[in-house]
Every structure is written in structure tokens, then in C-alpha cells.
XYZ file of C-alpha atoms in Angstrom:
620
model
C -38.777 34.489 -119.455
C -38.518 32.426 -116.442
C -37.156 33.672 -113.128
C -34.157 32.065 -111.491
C -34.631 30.875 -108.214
C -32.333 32.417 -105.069
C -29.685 30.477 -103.896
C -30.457 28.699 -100.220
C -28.324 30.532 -98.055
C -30.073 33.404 -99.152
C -33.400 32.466 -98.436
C -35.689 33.967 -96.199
C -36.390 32.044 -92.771
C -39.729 29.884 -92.845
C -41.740 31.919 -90.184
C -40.410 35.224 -92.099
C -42.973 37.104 -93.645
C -43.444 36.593 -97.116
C -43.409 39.357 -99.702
C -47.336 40.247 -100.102
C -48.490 38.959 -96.891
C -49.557 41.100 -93.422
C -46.083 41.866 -90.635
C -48.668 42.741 -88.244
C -51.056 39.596 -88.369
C -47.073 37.842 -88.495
C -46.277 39.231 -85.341
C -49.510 38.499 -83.223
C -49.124 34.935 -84.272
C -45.465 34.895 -82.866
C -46.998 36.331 -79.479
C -49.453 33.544 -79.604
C -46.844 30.731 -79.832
C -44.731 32.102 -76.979
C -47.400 32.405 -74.732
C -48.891 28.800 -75.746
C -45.056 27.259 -74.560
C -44.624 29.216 -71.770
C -48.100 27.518 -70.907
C -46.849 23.873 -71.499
C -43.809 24.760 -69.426
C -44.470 22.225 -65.853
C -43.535 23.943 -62.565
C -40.036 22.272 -60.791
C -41.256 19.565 -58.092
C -39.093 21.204 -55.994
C -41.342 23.693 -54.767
C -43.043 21.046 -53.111
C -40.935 20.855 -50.261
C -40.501 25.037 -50.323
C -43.102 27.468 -50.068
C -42.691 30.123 -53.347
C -43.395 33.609 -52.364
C -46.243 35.804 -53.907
C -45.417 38.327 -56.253
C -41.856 37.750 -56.229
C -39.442 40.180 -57.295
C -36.825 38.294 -59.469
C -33.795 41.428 -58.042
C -34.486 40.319 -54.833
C -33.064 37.166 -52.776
C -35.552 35.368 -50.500
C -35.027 33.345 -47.480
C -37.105 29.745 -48.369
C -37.377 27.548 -45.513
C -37.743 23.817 -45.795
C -41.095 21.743 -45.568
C -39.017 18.920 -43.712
C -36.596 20.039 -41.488
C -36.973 24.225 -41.460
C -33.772 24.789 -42.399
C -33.396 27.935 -44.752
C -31.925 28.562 -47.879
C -31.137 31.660 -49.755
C -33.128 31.610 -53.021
C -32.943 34.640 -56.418
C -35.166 34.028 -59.105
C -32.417 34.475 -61.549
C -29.943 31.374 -60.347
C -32.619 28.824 -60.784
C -33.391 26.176 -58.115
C -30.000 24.619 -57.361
C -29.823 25.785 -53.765
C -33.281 24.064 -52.663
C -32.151 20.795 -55.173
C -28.592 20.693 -52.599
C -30.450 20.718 -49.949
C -32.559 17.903 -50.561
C -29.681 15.877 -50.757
C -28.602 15.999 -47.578
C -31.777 16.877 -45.107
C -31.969 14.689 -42.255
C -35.782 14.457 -42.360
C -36.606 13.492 -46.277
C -38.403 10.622 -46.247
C -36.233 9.316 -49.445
C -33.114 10.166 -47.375
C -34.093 7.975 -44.315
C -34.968 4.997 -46.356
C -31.312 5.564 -48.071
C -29.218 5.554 -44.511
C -30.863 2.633 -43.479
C -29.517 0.690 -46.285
C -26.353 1.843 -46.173
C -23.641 0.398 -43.772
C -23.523 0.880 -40.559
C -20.170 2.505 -39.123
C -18.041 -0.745 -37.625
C -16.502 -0.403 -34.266
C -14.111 -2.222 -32.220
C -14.606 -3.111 -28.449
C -11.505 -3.241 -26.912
C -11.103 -4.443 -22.993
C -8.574 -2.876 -20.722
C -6.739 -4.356 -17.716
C -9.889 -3.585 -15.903
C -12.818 -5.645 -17.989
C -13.841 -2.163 -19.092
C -15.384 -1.955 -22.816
C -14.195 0.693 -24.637
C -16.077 1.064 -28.198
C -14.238 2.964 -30.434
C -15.034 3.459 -34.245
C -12.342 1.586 -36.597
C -9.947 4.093 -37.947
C -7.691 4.270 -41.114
C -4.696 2.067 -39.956
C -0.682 2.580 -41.062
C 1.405 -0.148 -40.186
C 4.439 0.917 -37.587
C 7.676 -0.669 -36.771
C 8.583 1.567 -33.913
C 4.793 1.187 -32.213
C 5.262 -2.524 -32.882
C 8.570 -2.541 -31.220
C 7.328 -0.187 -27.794
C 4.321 -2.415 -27.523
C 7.128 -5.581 -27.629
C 8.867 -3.884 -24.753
C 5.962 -3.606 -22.506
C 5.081 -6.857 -23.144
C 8.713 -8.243 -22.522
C 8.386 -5.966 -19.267
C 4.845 -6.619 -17.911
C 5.151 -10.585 -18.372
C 8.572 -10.969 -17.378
C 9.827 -12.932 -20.718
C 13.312 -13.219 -21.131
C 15.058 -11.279 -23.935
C 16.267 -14.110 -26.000
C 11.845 -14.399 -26.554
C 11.912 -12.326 -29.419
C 14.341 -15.105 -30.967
C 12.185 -18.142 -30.592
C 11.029 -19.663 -34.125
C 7.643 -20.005 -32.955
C 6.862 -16.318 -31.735
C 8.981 -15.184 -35.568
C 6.354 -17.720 -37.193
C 3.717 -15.847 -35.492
C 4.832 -12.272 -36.367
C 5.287 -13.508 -39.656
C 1.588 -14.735 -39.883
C -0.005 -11.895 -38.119
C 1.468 -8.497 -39.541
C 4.171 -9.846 -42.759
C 5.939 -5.879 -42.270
C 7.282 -6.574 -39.065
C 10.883 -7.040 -38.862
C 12.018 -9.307 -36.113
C 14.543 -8.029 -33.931
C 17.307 -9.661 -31.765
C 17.527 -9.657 -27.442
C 20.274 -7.833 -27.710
C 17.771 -4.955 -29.578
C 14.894 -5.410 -27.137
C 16.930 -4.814 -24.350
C 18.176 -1.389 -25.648
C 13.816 -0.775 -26.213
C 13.423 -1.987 -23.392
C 15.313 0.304 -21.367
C 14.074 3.334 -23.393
C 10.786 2.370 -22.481
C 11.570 2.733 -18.806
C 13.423 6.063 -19.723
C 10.381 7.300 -21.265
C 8.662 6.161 -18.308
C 10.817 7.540 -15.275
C 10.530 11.164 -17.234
C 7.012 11.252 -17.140
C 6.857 9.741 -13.870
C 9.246 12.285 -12.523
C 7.775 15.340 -14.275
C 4.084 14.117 -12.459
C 6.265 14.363 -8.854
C 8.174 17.881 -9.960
C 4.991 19.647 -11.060
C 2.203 17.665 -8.300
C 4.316 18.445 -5.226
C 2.310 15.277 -4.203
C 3.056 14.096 -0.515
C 4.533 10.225 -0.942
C 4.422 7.299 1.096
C 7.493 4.913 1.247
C 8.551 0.975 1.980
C 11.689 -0.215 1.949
C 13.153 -3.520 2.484
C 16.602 -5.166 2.515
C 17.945 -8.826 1.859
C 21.328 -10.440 0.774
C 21.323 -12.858 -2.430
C 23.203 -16.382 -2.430
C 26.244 -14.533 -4.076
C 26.055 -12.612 -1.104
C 25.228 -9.369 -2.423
C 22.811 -6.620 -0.165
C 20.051 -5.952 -2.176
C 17.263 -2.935 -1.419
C 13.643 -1.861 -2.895
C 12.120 0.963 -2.534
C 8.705 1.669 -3.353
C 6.467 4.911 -3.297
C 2.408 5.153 -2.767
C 0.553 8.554 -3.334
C -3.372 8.920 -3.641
C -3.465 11.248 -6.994
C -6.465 14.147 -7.366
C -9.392 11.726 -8.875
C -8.545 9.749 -5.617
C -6.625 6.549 -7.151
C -4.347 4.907 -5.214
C -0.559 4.293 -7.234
C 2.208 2.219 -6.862
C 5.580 2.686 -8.083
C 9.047 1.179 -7.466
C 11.573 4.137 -7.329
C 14.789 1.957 -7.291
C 15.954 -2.037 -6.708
C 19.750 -1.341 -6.048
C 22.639 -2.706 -4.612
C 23.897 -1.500 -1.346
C 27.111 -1.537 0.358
C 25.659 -3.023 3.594
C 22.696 -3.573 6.041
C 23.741 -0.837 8.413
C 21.315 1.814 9.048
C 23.551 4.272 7.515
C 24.480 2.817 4.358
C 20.377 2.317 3.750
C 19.380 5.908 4.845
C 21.907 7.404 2.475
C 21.056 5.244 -0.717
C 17.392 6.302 0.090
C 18.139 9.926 0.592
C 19.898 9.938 -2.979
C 16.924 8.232 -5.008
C 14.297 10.848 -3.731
C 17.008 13.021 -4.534
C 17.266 12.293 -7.878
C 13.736 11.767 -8.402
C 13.134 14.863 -7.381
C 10.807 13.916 -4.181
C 10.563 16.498 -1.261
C 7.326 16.302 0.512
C 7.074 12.669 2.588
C 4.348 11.312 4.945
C 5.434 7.985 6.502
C 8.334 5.286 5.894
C 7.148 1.425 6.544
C 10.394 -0.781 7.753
C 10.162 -3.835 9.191
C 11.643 -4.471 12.787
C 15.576 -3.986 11.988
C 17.463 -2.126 14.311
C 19.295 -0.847 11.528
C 16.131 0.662 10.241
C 15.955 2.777 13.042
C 19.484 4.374 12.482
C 18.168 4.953 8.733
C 15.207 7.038 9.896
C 17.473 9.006 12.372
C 20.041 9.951 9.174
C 16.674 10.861 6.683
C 15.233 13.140 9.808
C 18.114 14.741 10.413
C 18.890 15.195 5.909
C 15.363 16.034 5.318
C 14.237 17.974 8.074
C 16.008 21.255 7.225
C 14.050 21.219 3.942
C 10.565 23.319 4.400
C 7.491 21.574 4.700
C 9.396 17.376 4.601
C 7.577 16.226 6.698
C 3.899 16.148 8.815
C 4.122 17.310 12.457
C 8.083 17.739 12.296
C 8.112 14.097 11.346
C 7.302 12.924 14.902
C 5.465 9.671 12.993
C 7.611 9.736 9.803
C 8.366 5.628 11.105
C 5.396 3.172 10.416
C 6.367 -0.546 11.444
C 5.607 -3.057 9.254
C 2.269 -4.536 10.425
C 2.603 -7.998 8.235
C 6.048 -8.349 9.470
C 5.138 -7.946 12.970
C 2.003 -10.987 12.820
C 4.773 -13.132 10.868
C 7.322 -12.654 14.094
C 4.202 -13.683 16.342
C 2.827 -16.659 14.736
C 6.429 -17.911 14.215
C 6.918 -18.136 18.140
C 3.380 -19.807 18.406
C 4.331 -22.567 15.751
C 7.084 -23.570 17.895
C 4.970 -25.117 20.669
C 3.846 -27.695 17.917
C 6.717 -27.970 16.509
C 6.821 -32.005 16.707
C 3.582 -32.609 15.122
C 4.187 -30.164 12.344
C 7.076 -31.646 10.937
C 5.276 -34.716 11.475
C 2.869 -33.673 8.696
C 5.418 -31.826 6.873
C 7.335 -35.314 6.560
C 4.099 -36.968 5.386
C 3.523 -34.084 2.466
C 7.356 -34.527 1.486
C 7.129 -38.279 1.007
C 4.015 -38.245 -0.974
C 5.229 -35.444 -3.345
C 8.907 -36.995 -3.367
C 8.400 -39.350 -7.047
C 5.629 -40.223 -9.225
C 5.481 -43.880 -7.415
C 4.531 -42.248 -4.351
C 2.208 -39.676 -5.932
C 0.541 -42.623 -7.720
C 0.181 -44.579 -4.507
C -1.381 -41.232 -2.924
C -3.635 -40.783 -5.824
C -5.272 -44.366 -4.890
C -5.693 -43.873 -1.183
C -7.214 -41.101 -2.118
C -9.352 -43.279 -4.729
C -9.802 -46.120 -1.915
C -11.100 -43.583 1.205
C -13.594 -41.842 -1.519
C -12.206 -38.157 -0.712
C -13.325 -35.694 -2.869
C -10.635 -32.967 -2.698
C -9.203 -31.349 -5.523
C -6.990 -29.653 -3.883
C -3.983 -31.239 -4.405
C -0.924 -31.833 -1.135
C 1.421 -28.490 -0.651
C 5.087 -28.182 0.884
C 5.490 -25.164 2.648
C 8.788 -22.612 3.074
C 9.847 -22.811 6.574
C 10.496 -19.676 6.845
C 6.724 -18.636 5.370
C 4.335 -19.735 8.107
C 1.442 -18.677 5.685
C 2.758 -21.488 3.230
C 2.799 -23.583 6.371
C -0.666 -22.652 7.404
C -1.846 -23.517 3.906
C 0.136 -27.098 3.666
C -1.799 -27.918 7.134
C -5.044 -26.809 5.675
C -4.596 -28.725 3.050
C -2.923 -32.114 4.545
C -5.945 -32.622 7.096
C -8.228 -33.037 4.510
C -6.229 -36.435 3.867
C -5.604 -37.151 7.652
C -7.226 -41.245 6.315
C -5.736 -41.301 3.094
C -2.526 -40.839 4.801
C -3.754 -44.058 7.475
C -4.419 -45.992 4.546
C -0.703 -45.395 3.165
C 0.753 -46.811 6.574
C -0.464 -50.345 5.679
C -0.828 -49.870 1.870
C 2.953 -48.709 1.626
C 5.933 -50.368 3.444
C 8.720 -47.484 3.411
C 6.206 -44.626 4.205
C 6.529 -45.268 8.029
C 10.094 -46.224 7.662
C 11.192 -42.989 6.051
C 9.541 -41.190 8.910
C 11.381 -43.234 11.657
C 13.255 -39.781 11.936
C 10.830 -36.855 12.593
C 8.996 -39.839 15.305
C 7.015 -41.680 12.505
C 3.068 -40.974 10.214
C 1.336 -38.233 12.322
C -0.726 -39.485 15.377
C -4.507 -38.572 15.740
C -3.449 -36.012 18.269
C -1.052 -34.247 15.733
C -4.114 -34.264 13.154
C -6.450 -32.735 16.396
C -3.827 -30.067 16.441
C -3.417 -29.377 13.374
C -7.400 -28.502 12.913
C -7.115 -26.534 15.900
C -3.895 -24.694 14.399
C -5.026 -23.997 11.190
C -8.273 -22.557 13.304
C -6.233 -19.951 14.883
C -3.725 -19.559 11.486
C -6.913 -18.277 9.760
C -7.260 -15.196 11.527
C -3.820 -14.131 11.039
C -3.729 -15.595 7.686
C -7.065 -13.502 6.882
C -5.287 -10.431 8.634
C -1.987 -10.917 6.764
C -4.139 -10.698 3.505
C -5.854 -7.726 4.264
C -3.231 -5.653 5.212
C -1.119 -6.583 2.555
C -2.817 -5.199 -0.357
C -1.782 -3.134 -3.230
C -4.634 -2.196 -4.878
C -6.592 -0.501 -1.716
C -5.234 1.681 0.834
C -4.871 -0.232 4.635
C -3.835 2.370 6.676
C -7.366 2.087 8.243
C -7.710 -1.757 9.084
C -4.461 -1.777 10.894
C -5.939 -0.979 14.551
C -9.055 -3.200 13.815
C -6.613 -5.844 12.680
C -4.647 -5.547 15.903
C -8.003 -4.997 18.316
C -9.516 -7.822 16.927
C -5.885 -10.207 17.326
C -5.717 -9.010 21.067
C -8.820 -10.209 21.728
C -8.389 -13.858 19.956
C -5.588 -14.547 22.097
C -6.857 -13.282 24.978
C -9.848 -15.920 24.592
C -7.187 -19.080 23.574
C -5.211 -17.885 26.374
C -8.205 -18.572 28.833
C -9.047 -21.621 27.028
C -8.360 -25.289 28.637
C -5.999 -26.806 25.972
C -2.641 -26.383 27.526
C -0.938 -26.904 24.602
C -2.733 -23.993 23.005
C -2.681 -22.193 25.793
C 0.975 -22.230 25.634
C 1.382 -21.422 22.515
C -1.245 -17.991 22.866
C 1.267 -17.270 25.727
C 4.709 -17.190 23.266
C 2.676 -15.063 21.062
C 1.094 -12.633 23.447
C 4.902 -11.948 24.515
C 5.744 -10.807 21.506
C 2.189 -8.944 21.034
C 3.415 -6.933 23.626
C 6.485 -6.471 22.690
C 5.763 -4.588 19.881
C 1.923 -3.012 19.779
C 1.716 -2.590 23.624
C 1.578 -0.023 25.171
C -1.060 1.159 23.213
C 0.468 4.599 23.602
C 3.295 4.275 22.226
C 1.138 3.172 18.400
C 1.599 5.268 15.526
C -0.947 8.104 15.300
C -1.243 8.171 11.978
C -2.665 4.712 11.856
C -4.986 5.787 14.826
C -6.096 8.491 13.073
C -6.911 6.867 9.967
C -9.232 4.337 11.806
C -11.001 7.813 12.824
C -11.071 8.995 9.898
C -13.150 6.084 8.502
C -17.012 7.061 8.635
C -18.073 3.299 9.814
C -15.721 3.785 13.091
C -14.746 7.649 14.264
C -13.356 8.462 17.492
C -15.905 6.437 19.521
C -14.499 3.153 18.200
C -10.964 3.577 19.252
C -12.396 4.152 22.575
C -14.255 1.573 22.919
C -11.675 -0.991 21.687
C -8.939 0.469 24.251
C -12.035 -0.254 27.328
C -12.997 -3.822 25.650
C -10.139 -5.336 24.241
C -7.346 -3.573 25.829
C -8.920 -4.000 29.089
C -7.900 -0.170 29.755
C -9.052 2.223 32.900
C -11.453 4.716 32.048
C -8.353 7.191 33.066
C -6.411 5.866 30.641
C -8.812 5.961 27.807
C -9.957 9.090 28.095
C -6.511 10.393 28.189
C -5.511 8.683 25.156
C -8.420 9.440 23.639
C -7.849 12.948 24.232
C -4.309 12.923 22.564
C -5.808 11.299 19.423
C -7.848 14.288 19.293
C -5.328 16.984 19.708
C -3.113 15.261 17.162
C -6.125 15.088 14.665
C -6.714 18.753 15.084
C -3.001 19.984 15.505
C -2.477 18.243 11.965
C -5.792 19.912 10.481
C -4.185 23.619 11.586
C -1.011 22.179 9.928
C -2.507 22.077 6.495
C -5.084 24.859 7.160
C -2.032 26.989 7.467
C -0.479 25.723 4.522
C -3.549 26.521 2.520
C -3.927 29.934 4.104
C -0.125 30.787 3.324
C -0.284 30.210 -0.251
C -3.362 32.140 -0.381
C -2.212 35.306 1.576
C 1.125 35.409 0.058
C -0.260 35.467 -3.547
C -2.963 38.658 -2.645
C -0.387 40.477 -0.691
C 1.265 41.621 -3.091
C -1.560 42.969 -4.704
C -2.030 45.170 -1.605
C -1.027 48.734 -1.855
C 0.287 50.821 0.840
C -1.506 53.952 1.205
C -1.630 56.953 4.262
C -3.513 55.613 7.547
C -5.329 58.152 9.795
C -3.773 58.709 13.497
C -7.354 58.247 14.513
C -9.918 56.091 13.098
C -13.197 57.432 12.495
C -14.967 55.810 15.073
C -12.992 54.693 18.542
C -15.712 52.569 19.881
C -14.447 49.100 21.469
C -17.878 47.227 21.197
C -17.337 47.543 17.329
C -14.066 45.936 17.937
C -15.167 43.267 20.256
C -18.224 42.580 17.920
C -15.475 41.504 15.032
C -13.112 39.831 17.274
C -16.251 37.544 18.266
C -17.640 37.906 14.739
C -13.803 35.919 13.653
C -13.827 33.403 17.023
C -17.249 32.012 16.202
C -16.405 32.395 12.469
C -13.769 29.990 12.847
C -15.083 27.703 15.445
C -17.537 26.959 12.855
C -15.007 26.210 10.389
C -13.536 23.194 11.960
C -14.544 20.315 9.844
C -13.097 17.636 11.751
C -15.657 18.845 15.027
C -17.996 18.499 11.926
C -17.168 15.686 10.904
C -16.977 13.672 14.370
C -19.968 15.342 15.642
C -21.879 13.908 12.675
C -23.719 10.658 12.804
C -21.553 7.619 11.558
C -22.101 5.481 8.409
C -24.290 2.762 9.885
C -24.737 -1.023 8.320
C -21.356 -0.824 6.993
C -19.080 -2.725 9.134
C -17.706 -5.753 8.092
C -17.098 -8.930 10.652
C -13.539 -8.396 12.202
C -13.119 -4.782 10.761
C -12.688 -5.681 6.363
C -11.680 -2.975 4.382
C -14.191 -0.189 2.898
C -13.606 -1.877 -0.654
C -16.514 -3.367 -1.754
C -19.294 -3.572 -4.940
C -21.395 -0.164 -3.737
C -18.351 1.435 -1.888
C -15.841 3.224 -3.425
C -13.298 4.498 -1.126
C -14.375 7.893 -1.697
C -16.405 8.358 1.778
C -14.621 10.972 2.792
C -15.287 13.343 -0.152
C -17.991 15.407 1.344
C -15.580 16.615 3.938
């Protein structure tokens, strides 16, 4: 009888051992298998950039350090080779990671240039559209390039905020006035914060003027050298005032650095008003009883403006050539009066073969600089305007009433004028800068004046020589004496390593024409006041220093008798603290050291320059 085969879930395994057969010879044949797999079995490639440790124990973690860039990773037999694999991915020194990065793309910046020309580079980062930064940045433009309001409303700037950013909403003027004058909100806090928490020692100018409706205007405007040694500029208030006496000005000034919150002052620049004067006298007297106002007890709290005074002087010099000025002035007018005219100019101009293009000026009578540059300019076409006198009828007739066309001698003055102009035009310039500090050209500027008329006054031209006299007069009248100048502007030419103390003295012998006497006397009280205002703030500095470690003194029980009564170990520290602070006074230092040589400019320029940057003084 056959047998019946077992169903197949039932069957025994393939490598099972069969009934009849050998479970030991089964087993070694098993072991053989295993070990020939284990055999096939490749080793990872990543232990060629890792070093595997002998005789590993597979409880223990290791410390593997890479083949590329030693940096170590924590390895256990058990968790495989995931760790090492990571850190493949991202070492800086794989080969196969260097040749990725330099395929990939490089990170894009911007260059952005400030007010300056300064490059900034700054990487591009992720960007939101804002309306309210969009409407701030608006403002400042409204503000910096004086647009009017209704800008904002012009179709063609709304076509261009359409085109260049879609999201921003145009506004009305009435809404950029109102950002505007949050702007300067924002502004005057910070500002005023920077004065509360600096105690920063300001600078002032002030000036006054009425308005055809006949309304008194003032401006008043602050100057301060910060901590990295940059000069600022800031208008504190453009007002109206009641009136142009001295009182009404020194009390509206008294209530803005009031309300700004300004206490410590150096100087006030005015320009020659009597009323001026009264307004010092009322902010001495409000600001004086306040500690620490002003420097020396405000003794040179009044600086006088220095442009104003060379515009009073070369006024009273222009009025010795009066005739032959308007002369030229008439000539300018006629040429400039209607395209006709210009057009007939233009081919003079064309006929004589001048090459000029400059093009003809009028001036502001009351500006001499504007008339200084209108002569400049005019006697560059002293033949094109010969050529018009036969070329055009009603050019001579039209200047039947200033004496007709200028003359040759009026053009011989004129060249001469604009000669002299130059300096003060060149001096005007210089000391009317914003951007650089001019405290120290001012007695260079005035040395080097005194000694140009002094020269035209000695000169044979008596038409010149009347004119230097007019102008010497009122020279005099306000920078001589030389003792009665500011110190603070003599001390700041000192103060300048190209010049020091020597200079002044040798400009009050040369150019002042001064007795020895004299100069050594004045050069002695430019001294005391140098070193009188050095103790001033070497005090200040020592009082805020000794009141802060007093009070972490202690009192404690004093002997009746000291230790040891001997006088020479008293006299040895009293000499020990004389010579101690003899040697301490920097500005002996600093005059007894050897001035910057090679640096001085023709007619005493300014220290700004390419390799100079108006930090000289620093190492003091």
C-alpha cells in the first residue's frame, strides 16, 4: 500500500536534516556557509578616510579622527558607520566637496554708495515690501531735496511708483506733510537725547533778517566735535521774533537751548549788530548762574563774525571804483537783458575768436563776492564787448546813463580789482566752511590780509591806493588792536602743530609791525590764557574723579603722633608732587615739542587735505 505524501505546510525546511542522514556532518556544513559569506562581505569605503582601531571592543565608543580635516567623531561598533558617512558630507577639505562649492552659486551682494562715495558690500537679504519704510524714506527725500509737498501728486512721479514697486500706495501733500513732520520729531528726540546724555560743550551762530512782509526772522545753529572727532552741524530753531533788539534775540535764544536741553556753551558767532551785543549781555547774565556754562567765566563767550567783517571791508574799497563798476555792470545787464542781445553777444564772441565758456554773470549789489565774480568773468570779454559798440546801435545808447561802454581804464581796473578781490574772495571761502572746523585759519586769514593792504597801500596807483586806505579804516576798526582779538581764536592757531606759539609771534613783529615790548607781552597773555584754561578742565576731570572715590573712603581713628616726625620725609613728597606735576603739563609738552614741518600751505589753508585728517592733535 502506497504512502500518502505530507501536506506542504508541513514539510520539513530544505537545509533540514533528512530522516536517515548525519545532524552533525548537517551542522559543520552550516558553519561552513556562514563563514564563506561573512568572507564575501566587502569592508565600507568609509574607512578610507578614518583610521579603524585594532582589536576593537564593539561596548566601547572610540574617538575616529578624520583623514582630511582632523576633525573627530564619536564612533560604537554597534550603530554602524553613519557618524563618519555625516561627516563626509559636510568637511571642508574633501576633495569631492571642493569641486561641489565651486559649482555652486556664488552668494550675490549689493554695493551700495553713501553720501560719501563709500562702497558698502552687503550680502542681498530676504526682502518684505513696506509701506511705512517707503513713506519715511519719501519724507527724507521731500526734506533733503527741498521738493514741494504737492510732489507726491505729480502723474509722472505716481507713474513711476507704479512701475517700480506696484504695492505702494500713493499718498497726498497733505499726508507727507504730517510724515514729514514726524520725521523731524523722530529726529529732534534723538538729537536731543545725544545732547541730554553727551553733556557735549556746543558752539553757536545766530543771525537775524526781516522778510518783504516785514516779518523778523532768526536761525540758530549749533556745532560740536563728537568723540570719533567729526565735526556736526545742526539747526536748533528758524523762528520768528518779535524784533531786532538785543533783548528780544537773547531771550528767544535762551528758550531754544532751554528746551533742547543745552547747558554747557563755548562761543556765540554774531555779526557786527549792536543789538548783538545787548543779546550776549542778557545770555551771560541767564546762563552764568548755571555751573560749569561757560569757559573762563565766559570772558570770550562773543566770537565776531570773521566773513561778515571782510564783507564790511571790501564794501568800502568797492566804492572808490564805483564809476567803472557799474560801467561793467551796465554792459553785463544789456547783454543778458533778451535773447536778441544774447544772440548778438554770442557772435562777438564768435567774431573776436574767444574761447570762454564761461558764460556773462549779474551780480547782487549787496554780495560783493557775486560782484567780484561778474568782474572776473566780464574781462574776459573786455573786445567782445568793443566789437558790440560798432556791431550794435542801442548798446552805447542804453549806457548814456551810467557814462557810456566801459573805457580801457575801467577794464585796467577791473583786472587790478578782481586781483585784490581774490584774496578776500579765497579768504571768504575758507573761513566759511561747514564741513571742516576754521577756528584755526582765522588769525592767518587776518595776518596775511594786513599785510596785502599794507603792500597796495605803498603801491603807486592812487586809485588803489585809495581804496587800500577805506579798507584799512575799517581793518582797524574792528581786528586792531590786536589785543583786544578773541583768545580763543588765538589759541586755536597755537594749537595747530604747523604754527604753535612761535607763529603768532612772529606775525604780531612782521605783519603787525609790533615792538618787541609789545609782543612779548601779548605773547605772554596767550600763554597764561592757554594754561589757565588747561587747569580749568584739569580740574573738572580731577573733580569728577575725587568725588566718585570719596565716598568710598572710610573714616577710621588717626594717631596724635605719626610714627615718624621727620620733615625731610615731608619735604621729599611735597617735591616728589611739584615735579610730579610740572611734568604733567602737556601743553609745556606740547609747545616745547618740535612743530609739524612741510605742512604749511601758501597764505595759511586749512589742515584738510588727502593725507591729513584733522586729527593732529590726538597724541596730546
Amino acid at each position: 500500500m502506497a504512502e500518502t505524501p505530507l501536506p506542504q505546510s508541513d514539510a520539513a525546511p530544505p537545509d533540514a536534516p533528512q530522516p536517515g542522514t548525519n545532524s552533525v556532518a548537517v551542522s559543520h556544513c552550516h558553519s561552513q556557509v556562514s563563514s564563506l559569506k561573512r568572507k564575501n562581505n566587502k569592508e565600507s569605503d568609509i574607512w578610507q578616510h578614518f583610521s579603524r582601531p585594532d582589536n576593537y571592543d564593539p561596548k566601547i565608543q572610540y574617538t575616529l579622527h578624520c583623514g582630511h580635516c582632523d576633525a573627530s567623531v564619536k564612533w560604537l561598533s554597534a550603530n554602524g558607520t553613519s557618524a563618519m558617512r555625516n561627516h563626509m558630507k559636510i568637511c571642508p577639505k574633501f576633495p569631492e566637496n571642493i569641486n561641489a562649492n565651486s559649482h555652486r552659486q556664488k552668494k550675490i551682494t549689493s554695493v551700495m554708495k553713501s553720501s560719501s562715495g563709500a562702497e558698502n558690500v552687503n550680502p542681498i537679504a530676504l526682502w518684505k515690501f513696506s509701506q511705512d519704510v517707503c513713506r519715511e524714506e519719501l519724507a527724507r527725500m521731500i526734506i533733503l531735496d527741498e521738493l514741494a509737498f504737492k510732489f507726491v501728486e505729480n502723474e509722472g512721479f505716481r507713474r513711476f511708483c507704479s512701475m517700480m514697486q506696484p504695492l505702494f500706495k500713493p499718498i497726498s501733500r497733505v499726508t507727507i506733510a504730517k510724515d514729514c513732520m514726524a520725521l523731524y520729531a523722530a529726529e529732534r528726540k534723538k538729537l536731543k537725547s545725544m545732547f541730554l546724555k553727551s553733556k557735549q560743550r556746543i558752539c553757536l551762530t545766530t543771525d537775524a533778517w526781516t522778510s518783504n512782509q516785514n516779518l523778523s526772522y532768526m536761525c540758530l545753529t549749533s556745532h560740536w566735535i563728537d568723540k570719533d572727532w567729526n565735526l556736526h552741524k545742526k539747526i536748533l530753531n528758524f523762528c520768528v521774533i518779535s524784533s531786532h533788539k538785543g533783548e528780544a534775540i537773547g531771550r528767544r535764544i535762551e528758550e531754544c537751548l532751554v528746551d533742547w536741553g543745552i547747558q554747557k556753551l563755548c562761543t556765540l558767532t554774531v555779526d557786527n549788530a549792536t543789538s548783538n551785543d545787548t543779546a550776549i549781555t542778557y545770555l551771560k547774565r541767564k546762563f552764568f548762574k548755571r555751573n560749569d556754562s561757560f569757559i573762563l567765566g565766559g570772558r570770550y563767550f562773543q566770537l565776531r563774525c570773521c566773513a561778515h567783517v571782510l564783507n564790511l571791508i571790501v564794501k568800502d574799497g568797492l566804492d572808490e571804483l564805483d564809476g567803472a563798476i557799474n560801467r561793467i555792470r551796465a554792459a553785463v545787464k544789456y547783454a543778458r537783458s533778451s535773447p536778441q542781445r544774447a544772440q548778438i553777444f554770442k557772435s562777438c564772441v564768435e567774431k573776436e575768436g574767444i574761447d570762454c565758456r564761461r558764460m556773462l554773470c549779474l551780480d547782487v549789489t549787496t554780495r560783493w563776492n557775486s560782484t567780484f565774480l561778474m568782474l572776473e568773468t566780464a574781462a574776459k570779454f573786455e573786445k567782445v564787448f568793443d566789437r558790440m559798440i560798432d556791431d550794435d546801435d542801442k548798446f552805447k545808447k542804453e549806457l548814456e546813463d551810467v557814462g557810456g561802454p566801459p573805457t580801457f581804464e575801467d577794464w585796467e581796473d577791473c583786472r587790478l580789482l578782481t586781483t585784490i578781490l581774490q584774496k578776500f574772495y579765497d579768504a571768504t571761502t575758507k573761513l566759511s566752511g561747514t564741513s571742516y572746523v576754521t577756528s584755526h585759519l582765522y588769525f592767518s586769514v587776518v595776518s596775511s590780509i594786513e599785510n596785502k593792504l599794507n603792500t597796495l597801500m605803498c603801491g603807486f596807483d592812487p586809485c588803489l591806493k585809495a581804496m587800500a586806505v577805506k579798507m584799512k579804516l575799517k581793518f582797524h576798526k574792528y581786528w586792531e588792536p590786536v589785543e583786544k582779538m578773541n583768545m580763543m581764536l588765538l589759541i586755536a592757531i597755537v594749537l595747530d602743530p604747523r604754527y604753535k606759539l612761535t607763529y603768532v609771534s612772529w606775525c604780531y613783529e612782521k605783519h603787525f609791525k609790533l615792538e618787541s615790548s609789545t609782543v612779548v607781552e601779548l605773547t605772554e597773555k596767550i600763554m597764561d590764557t592757554l594754561n589757565t584754561l588747561y587747569v580749568e578742565y584739569q580740574q573738572l576731570e580731577s573733580c569728577n574723579a575725587s568725588s566718585s572715590s570719596q565716598n568710598d573712603e572710610l573714616e577710621v581713628d588717626q594717631p596724635i603722633f605719626a610714627e615718624n616726625d621727620d620733615l625731610s620725609e615731608e619735604y621729599e613728597k611735597h617735591m616728589a608732587e611739584v615735579e610730579n606735576n610740572v611734568d604733567k603739563n602737556e601743553v609745556k609738552q606740547y609747545l616745547d615739542f618740535p612743530r609739524e614741518k612741510g605742512a604749511v600751505e601758501k597764505d595759511g589753508a586749512s589742515l584738510e587735505s588727502s593725507d591729513n585728517d584733522g586729527r593732529s592733535l590726538l597724541p596730546w
